Coordinates of N, CA and C in Angstrom, one line a residue:
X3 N 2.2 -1.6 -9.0 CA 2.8 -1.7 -7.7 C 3.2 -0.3 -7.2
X4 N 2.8 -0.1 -5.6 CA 3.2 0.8 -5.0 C 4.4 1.2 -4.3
X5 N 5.1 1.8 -4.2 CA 6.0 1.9 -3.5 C 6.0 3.3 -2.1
X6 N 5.9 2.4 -1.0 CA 6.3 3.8 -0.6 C 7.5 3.9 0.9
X7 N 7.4 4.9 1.3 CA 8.8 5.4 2.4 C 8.4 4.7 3.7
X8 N 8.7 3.8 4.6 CA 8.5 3.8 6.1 C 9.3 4.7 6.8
X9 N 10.0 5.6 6.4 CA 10.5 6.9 7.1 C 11.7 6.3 7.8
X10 N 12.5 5.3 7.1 CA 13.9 4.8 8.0 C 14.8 4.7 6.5
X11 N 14.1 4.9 5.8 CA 14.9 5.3 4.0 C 14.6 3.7 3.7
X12 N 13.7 2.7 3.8 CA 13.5 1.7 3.2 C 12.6 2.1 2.2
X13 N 12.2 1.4 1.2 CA 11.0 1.5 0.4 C 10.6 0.1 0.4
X14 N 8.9 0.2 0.4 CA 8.1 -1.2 -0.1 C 6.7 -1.3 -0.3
X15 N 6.5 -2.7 -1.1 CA 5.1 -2.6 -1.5 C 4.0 -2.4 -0.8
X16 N 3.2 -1.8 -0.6 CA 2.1 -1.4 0.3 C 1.1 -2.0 -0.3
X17 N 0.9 -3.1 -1.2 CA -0.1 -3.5 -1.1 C 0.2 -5.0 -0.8
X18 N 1.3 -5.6 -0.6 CA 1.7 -6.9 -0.1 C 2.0 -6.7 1.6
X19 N 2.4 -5.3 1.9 CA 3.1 -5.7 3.3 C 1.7 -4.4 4.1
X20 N 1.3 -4.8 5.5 CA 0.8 -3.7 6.0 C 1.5 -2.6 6.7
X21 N 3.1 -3.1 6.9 CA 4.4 -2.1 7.6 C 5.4 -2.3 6.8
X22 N 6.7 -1.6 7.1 CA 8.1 -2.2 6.4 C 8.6 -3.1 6.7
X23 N 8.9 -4.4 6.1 CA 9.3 -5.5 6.1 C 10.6 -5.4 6.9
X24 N 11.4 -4.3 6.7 CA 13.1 -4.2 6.8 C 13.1 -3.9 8.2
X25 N 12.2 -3.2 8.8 CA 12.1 -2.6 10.3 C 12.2 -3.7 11.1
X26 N 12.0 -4.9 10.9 CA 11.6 -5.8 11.9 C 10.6 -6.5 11.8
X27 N 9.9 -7.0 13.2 CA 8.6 -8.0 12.9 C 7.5 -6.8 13.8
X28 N 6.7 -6.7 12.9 CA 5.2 -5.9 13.0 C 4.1 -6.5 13.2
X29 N 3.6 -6.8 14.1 CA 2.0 -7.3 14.2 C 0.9 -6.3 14.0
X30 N 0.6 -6.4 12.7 CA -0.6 -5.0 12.9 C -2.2 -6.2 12.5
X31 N -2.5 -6.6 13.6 CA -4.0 -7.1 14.1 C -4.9 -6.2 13.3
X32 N -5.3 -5.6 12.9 CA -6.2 -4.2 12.5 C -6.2 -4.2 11.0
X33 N -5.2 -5.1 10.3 CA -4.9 -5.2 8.8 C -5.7 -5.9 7.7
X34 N -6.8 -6.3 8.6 CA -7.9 -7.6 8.1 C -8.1 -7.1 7.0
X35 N -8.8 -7.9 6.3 CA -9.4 -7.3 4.7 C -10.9 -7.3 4.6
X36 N -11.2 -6.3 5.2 CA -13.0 -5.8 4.9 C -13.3 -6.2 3.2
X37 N -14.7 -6.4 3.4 CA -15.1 -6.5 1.5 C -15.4 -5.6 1.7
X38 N -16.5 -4.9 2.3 CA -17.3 -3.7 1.7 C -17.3 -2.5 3.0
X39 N -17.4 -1.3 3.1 CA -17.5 -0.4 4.3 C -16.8 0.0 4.8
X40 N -15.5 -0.1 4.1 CA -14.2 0.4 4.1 C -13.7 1.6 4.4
X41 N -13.3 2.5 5.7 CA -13.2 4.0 5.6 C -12.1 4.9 4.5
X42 N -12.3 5.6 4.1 CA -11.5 6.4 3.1 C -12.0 6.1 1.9
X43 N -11.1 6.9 0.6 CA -11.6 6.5 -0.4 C -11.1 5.1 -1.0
X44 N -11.7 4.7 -2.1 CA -10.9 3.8 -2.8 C -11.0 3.5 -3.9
X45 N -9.5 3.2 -4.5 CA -9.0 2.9 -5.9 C -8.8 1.7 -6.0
X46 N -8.5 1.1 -7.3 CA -8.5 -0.1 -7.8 C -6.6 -0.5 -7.8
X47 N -6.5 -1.4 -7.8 CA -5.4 -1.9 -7.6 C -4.9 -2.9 -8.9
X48 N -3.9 -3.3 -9.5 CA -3.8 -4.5 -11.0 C -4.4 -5.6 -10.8
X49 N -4.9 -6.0 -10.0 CA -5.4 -7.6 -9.6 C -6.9 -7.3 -9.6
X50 N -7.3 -6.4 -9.6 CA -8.9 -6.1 -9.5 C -9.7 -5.9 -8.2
X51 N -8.5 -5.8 -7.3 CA -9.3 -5.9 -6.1 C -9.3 -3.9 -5.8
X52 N -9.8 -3.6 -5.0 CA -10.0 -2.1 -4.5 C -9.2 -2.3 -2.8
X53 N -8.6 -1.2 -2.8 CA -8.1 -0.7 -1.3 C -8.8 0.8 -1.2
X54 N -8.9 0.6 0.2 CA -9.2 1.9 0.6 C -7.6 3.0 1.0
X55 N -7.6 4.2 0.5 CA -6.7 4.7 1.0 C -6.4 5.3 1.8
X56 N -5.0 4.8 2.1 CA -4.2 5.5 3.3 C -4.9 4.0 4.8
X57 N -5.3 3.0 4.2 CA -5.3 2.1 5.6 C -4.7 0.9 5.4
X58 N -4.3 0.7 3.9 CA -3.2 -0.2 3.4 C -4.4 -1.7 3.6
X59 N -5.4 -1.9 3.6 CA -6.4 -2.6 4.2 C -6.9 -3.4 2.8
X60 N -5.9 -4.5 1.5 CA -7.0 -5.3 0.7 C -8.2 -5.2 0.8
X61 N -9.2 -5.1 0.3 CA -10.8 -5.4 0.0 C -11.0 -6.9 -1.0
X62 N -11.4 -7.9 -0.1 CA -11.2 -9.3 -0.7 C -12.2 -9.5 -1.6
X63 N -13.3 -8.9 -1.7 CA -14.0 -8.9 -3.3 C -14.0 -7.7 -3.7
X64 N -13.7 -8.0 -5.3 CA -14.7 -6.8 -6.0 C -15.3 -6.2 -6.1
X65 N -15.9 -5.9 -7.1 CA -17.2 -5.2 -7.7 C -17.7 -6.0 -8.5
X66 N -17.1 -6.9 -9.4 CA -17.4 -7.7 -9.8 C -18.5 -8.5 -9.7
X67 N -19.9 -9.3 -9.8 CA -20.4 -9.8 -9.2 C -20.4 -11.4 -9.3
X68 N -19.9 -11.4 -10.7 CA -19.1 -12.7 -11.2 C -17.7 -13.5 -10.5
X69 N -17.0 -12.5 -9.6 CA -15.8 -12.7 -8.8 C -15.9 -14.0 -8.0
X70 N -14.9 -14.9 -8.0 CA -15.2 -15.8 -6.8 C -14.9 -15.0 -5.6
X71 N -15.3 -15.6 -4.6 CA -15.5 -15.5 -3.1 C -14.8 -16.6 -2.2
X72 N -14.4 -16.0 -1.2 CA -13.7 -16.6 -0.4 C -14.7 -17.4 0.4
X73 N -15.1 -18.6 0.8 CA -16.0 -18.9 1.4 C -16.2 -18.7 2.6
X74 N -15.1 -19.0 3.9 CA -15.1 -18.3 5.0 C -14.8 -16.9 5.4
X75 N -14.5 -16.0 4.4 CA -14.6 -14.4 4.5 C -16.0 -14.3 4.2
X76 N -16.9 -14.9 3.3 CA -17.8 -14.2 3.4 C -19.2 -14.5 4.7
X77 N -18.6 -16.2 5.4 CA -19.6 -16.2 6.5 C -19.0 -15.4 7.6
X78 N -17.4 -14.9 7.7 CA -17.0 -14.2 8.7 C -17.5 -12.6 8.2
X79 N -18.7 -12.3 7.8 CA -19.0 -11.0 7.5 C -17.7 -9.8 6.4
X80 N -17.1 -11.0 5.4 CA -16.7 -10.3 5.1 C -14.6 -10.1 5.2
X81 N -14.6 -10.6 6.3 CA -13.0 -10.3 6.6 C -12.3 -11.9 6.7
X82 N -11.7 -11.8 6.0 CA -10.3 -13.4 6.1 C -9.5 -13.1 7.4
X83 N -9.6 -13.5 8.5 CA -9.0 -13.0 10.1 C -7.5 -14.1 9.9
X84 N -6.8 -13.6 10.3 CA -5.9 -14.3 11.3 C -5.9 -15.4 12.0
X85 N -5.2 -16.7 11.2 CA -5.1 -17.7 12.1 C -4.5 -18.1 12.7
X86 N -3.5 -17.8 12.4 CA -1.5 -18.2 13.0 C -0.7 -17.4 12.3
X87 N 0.7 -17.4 12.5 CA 2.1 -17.1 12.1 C 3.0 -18.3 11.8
X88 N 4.1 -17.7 10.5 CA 4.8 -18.5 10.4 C 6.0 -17.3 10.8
X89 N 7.1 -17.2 11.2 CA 8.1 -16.6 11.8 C 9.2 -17.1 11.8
X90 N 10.1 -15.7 11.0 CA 11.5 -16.6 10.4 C 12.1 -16.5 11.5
X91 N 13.3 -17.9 11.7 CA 13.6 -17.4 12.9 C 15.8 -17.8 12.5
X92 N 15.5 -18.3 11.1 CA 16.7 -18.8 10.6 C 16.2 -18.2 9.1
X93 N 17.8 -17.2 9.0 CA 17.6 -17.6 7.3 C 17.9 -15.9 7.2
X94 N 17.6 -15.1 5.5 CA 17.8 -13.8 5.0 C 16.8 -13.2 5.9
X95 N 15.7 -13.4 5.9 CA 14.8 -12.7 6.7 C 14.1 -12.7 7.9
X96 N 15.5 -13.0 8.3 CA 15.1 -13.6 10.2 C 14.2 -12.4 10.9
X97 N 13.6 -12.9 11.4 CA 12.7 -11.7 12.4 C 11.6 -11.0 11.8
X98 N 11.4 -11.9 10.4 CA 10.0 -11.5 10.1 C 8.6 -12.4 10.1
X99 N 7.7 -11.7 10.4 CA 6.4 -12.8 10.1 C 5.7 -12.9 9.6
X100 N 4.8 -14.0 8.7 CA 4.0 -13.8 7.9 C 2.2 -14.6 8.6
X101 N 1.9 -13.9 8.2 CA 0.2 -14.1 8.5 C -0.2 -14.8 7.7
X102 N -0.8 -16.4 8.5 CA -1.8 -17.1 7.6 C -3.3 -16.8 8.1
X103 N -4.3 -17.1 7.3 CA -5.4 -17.6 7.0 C -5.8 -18.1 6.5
X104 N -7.1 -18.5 6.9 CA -7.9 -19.5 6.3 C -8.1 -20.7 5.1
X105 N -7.9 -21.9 5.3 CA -7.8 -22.6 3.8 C -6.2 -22.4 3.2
X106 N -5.9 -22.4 2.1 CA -4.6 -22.6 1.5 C -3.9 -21.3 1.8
X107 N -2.7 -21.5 2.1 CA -1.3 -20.2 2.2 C -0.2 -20.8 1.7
X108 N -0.1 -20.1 0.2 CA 1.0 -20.8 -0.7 C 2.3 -19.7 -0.4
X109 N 3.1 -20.6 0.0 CA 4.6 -20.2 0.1 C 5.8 -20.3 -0.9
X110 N 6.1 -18.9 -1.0 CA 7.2 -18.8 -2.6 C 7.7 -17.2 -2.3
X111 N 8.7 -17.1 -2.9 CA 9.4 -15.9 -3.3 C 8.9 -15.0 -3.6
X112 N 7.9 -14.5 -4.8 CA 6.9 -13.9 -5.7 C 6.1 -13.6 -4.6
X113 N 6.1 -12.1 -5.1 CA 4.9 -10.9 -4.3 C 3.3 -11.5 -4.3
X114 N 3.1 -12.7 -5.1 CA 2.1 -13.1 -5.2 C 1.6 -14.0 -4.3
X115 N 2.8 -14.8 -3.6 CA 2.6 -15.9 -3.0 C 1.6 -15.0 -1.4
X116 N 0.7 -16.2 -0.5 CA 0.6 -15.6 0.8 C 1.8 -15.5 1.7
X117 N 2.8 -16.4 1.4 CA 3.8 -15.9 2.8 C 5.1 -15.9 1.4
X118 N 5.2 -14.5 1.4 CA 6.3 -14.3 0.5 C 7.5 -14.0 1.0
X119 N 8.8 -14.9 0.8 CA 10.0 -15.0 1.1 C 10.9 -14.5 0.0
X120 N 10.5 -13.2 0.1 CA 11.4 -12.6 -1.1 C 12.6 -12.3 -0.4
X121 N 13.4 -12.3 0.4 CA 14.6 -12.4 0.7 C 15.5 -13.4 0.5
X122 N 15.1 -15.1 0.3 CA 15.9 -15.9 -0.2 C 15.6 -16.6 -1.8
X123 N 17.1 -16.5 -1.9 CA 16.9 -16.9 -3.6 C 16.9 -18.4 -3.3
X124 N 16.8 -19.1 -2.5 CA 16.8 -20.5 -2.7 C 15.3 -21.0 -2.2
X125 N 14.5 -20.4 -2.0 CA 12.9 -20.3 -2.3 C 12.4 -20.3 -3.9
X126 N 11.5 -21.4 -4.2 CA 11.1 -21.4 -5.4 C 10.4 -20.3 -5.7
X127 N 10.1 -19.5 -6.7 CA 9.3 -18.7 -6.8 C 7.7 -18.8 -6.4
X128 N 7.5 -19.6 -7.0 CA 5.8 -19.8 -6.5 C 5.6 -21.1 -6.0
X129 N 4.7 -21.2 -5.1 CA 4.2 -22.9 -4.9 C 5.3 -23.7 -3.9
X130 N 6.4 -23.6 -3.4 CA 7.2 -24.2 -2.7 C 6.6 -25.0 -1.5
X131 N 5.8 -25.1 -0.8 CA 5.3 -25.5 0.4 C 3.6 -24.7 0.1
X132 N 2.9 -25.9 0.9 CA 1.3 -24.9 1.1 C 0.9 -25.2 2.6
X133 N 1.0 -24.0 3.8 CA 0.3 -24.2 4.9 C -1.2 -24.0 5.0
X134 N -2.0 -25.3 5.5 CA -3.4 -25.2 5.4 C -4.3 -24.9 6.6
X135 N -5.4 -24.5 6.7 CA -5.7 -24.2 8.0 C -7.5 -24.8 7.7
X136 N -7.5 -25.7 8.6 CA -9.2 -26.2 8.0 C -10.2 -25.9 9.3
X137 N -10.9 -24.9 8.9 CA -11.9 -24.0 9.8 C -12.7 -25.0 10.4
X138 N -13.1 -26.0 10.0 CA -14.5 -27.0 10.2 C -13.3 -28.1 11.2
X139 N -12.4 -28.1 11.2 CA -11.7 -29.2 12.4 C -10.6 -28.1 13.1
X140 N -10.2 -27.2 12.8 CA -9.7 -26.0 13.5 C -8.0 -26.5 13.9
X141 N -7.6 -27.1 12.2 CA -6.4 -27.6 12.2 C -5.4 -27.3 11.2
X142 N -4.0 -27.4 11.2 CA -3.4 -26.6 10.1 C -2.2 -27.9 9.7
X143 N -1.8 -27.8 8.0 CA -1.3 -29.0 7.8 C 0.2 -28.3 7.2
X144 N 1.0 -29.0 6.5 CA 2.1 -28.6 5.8 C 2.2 -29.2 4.9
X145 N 2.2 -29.4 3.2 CA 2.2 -30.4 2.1 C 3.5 -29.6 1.5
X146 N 4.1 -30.4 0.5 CA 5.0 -29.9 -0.3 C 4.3 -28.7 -1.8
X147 N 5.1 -28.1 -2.1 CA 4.2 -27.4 -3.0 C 4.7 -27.9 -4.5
X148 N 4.7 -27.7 -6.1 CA 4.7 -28.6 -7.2 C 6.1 -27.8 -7.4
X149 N 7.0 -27.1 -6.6 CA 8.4 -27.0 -7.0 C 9.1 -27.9 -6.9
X150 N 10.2 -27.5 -7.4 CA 11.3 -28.7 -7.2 C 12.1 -28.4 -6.0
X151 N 11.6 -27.7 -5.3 CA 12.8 -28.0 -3.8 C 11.8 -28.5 -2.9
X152 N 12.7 -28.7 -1.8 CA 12.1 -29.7 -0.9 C 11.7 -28.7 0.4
X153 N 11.0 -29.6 1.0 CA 10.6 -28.6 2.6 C 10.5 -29.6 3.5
X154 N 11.1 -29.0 4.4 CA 11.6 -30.0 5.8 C 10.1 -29.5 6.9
X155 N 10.4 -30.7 7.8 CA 9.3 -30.0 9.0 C 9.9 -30.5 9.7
X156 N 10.6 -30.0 11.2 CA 11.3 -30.4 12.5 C 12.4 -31.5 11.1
X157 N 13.0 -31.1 10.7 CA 14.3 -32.2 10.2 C 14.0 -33.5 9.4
X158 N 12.6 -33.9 9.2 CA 12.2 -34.3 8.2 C 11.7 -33.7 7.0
X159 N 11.7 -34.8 5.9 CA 11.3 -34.3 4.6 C 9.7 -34.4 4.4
X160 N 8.7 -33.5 3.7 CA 7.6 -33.8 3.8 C 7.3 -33.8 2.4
X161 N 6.7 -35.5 2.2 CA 6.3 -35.8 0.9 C 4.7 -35.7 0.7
X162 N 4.0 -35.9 1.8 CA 2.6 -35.8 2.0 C 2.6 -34.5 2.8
X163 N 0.5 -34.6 2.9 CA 0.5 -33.2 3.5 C 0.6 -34.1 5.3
X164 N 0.7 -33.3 6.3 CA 1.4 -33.6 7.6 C 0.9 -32.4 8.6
X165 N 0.2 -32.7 9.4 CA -0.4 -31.9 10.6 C 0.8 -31.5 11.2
X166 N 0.7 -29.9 11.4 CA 1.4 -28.9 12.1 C 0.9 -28.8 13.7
X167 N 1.9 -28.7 14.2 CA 1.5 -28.6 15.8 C 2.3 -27.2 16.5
X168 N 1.8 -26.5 17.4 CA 2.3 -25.6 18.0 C 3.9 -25.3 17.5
X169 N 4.7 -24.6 17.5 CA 5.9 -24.4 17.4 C 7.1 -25.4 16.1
X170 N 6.3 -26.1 15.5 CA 6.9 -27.0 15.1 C 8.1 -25.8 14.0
X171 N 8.9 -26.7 13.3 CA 10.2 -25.7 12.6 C 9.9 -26.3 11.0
X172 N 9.5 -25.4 10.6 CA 9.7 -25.6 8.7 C 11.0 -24.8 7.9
X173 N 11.4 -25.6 7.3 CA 12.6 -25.7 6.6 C 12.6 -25.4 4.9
X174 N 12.4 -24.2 4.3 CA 12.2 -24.2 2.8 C 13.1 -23.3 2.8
X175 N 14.2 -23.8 1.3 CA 15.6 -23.0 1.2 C 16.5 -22.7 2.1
X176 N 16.9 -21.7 2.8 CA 17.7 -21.5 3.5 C 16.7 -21.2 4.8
X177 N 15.5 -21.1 4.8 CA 15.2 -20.1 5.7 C 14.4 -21.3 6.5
X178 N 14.5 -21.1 7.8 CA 13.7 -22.0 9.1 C 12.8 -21.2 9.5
X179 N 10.9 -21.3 9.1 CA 10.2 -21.0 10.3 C 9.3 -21.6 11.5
X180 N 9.7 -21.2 12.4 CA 8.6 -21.1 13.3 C 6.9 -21.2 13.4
X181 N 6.0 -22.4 13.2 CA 4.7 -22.2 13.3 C 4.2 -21.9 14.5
X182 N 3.7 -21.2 14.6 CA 2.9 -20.1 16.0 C 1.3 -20.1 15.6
X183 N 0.6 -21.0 16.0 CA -1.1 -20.9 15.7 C -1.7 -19.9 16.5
X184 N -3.0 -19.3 16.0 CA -3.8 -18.7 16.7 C -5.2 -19.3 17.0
X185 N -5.7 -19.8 15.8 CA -6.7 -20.7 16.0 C -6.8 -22.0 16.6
X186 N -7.5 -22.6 17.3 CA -7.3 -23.9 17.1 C -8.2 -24.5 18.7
X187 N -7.7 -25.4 19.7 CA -8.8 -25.8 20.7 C -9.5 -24.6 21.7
X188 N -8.3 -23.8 21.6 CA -8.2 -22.5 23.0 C -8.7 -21.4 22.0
X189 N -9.3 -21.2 20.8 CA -9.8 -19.8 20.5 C -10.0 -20.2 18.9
X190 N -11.4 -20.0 18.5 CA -11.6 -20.0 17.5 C -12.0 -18.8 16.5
X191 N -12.4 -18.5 15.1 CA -13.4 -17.1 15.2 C -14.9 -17.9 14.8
X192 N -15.9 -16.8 15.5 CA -17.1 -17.7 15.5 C -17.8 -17.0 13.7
X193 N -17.9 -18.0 13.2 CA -18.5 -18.1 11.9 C -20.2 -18.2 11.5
X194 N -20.5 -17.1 11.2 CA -21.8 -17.0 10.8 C -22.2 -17.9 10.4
X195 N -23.8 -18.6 10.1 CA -24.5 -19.5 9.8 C -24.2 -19.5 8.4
X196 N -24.7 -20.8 7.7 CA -24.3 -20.9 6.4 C -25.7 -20.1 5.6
X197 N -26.2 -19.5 4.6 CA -27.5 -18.8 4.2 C -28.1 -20.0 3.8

């Protein structure tokens, strides 16, 4: 794990966050994760994946050639894009946001999860909620995840998985966010042919 300065005396991981978490909410559009063609050099990271440095930019395959593959990164040439936001708007980490993509975004505490809520201890560590995003109907859902706490959507409890709609409010631990799509009838990303 890396650590480094955003120059306001915060420190954080730079290979989970593309800005400083503490500063506020950051949109950095430009953060996609190229596989291969990456500018700068690049080093290997504990998970096996390579970053190029100094662009804070994941590289979502290997070198490996045995690696699994992301199936829509690799008909999108390569890059997992941006399909929505979730945005805390209640809770330890109000005013920050987390970027989904494509297919499963497991939500939990752990630097490991896709939308990690390491600011509240009443977030399960891993697995708490899963937001889905399904490229082939250009729709996103909300299921519970295999913890033991619960996740609200708009004030209900969700026992099954349950289609997300524009703005709707999710509820895990203390914190309330905001779903904000990017994908969906008004803008899709156009997806290479299958080989």
């Amino acid at each position: 794990m890396t650590m480094v300065s955003c120059g306001s005396g915060h420190f954080y991981n730079d290979e989970e966050h593309t800005s400083c978490p503490f500063c506020g909410v950051a949109l950095d559009l430009g953060a996609t994760r190229p596989l291969a063609g990456s500018s700068g050099d690049v080093r290997s990271v504990a998970d096996g994946r390579t970053r190029a440095v100094g662009t804070g930019a994941p590289v979502a395959l290997d070198r490996d050639p045995g690696a699994t593959r992301h199936v829509w990164a690799k008909r999108m040439g390569g890059v997992d894009p941006v399909v929505g936001w979730l945005v805390c708007v209640e809770g330890p980490e109000r005013g920050r946001d987390y970027r989904l993509h494509t297919e499963r975004n497991f939500i939990g505490r752990a630097p490991t999860m896709d939308v990690a809520i390491s600011g509240d201890a009443t977030v399960s560590r891993e697995n708490h909620a899963v937001v889905s995003f399904n490229p082939k109907r250009q729709t996103f859902r909300l299921a519970p995840g295999d913890s033991r706490g619960l996740v609200y959507l708009n004030d209900e409890e969700v026992t099954l998985a349950v289609e997300l709609n524009p703005y709707d409010r999710i509820e895990i631990g203390e914190s309330t966010l905001l779903f904000v799509p990017f994908c969906g009838e008004s803008f899709s990303w156009p997806v290479e042919a299958k080989p």
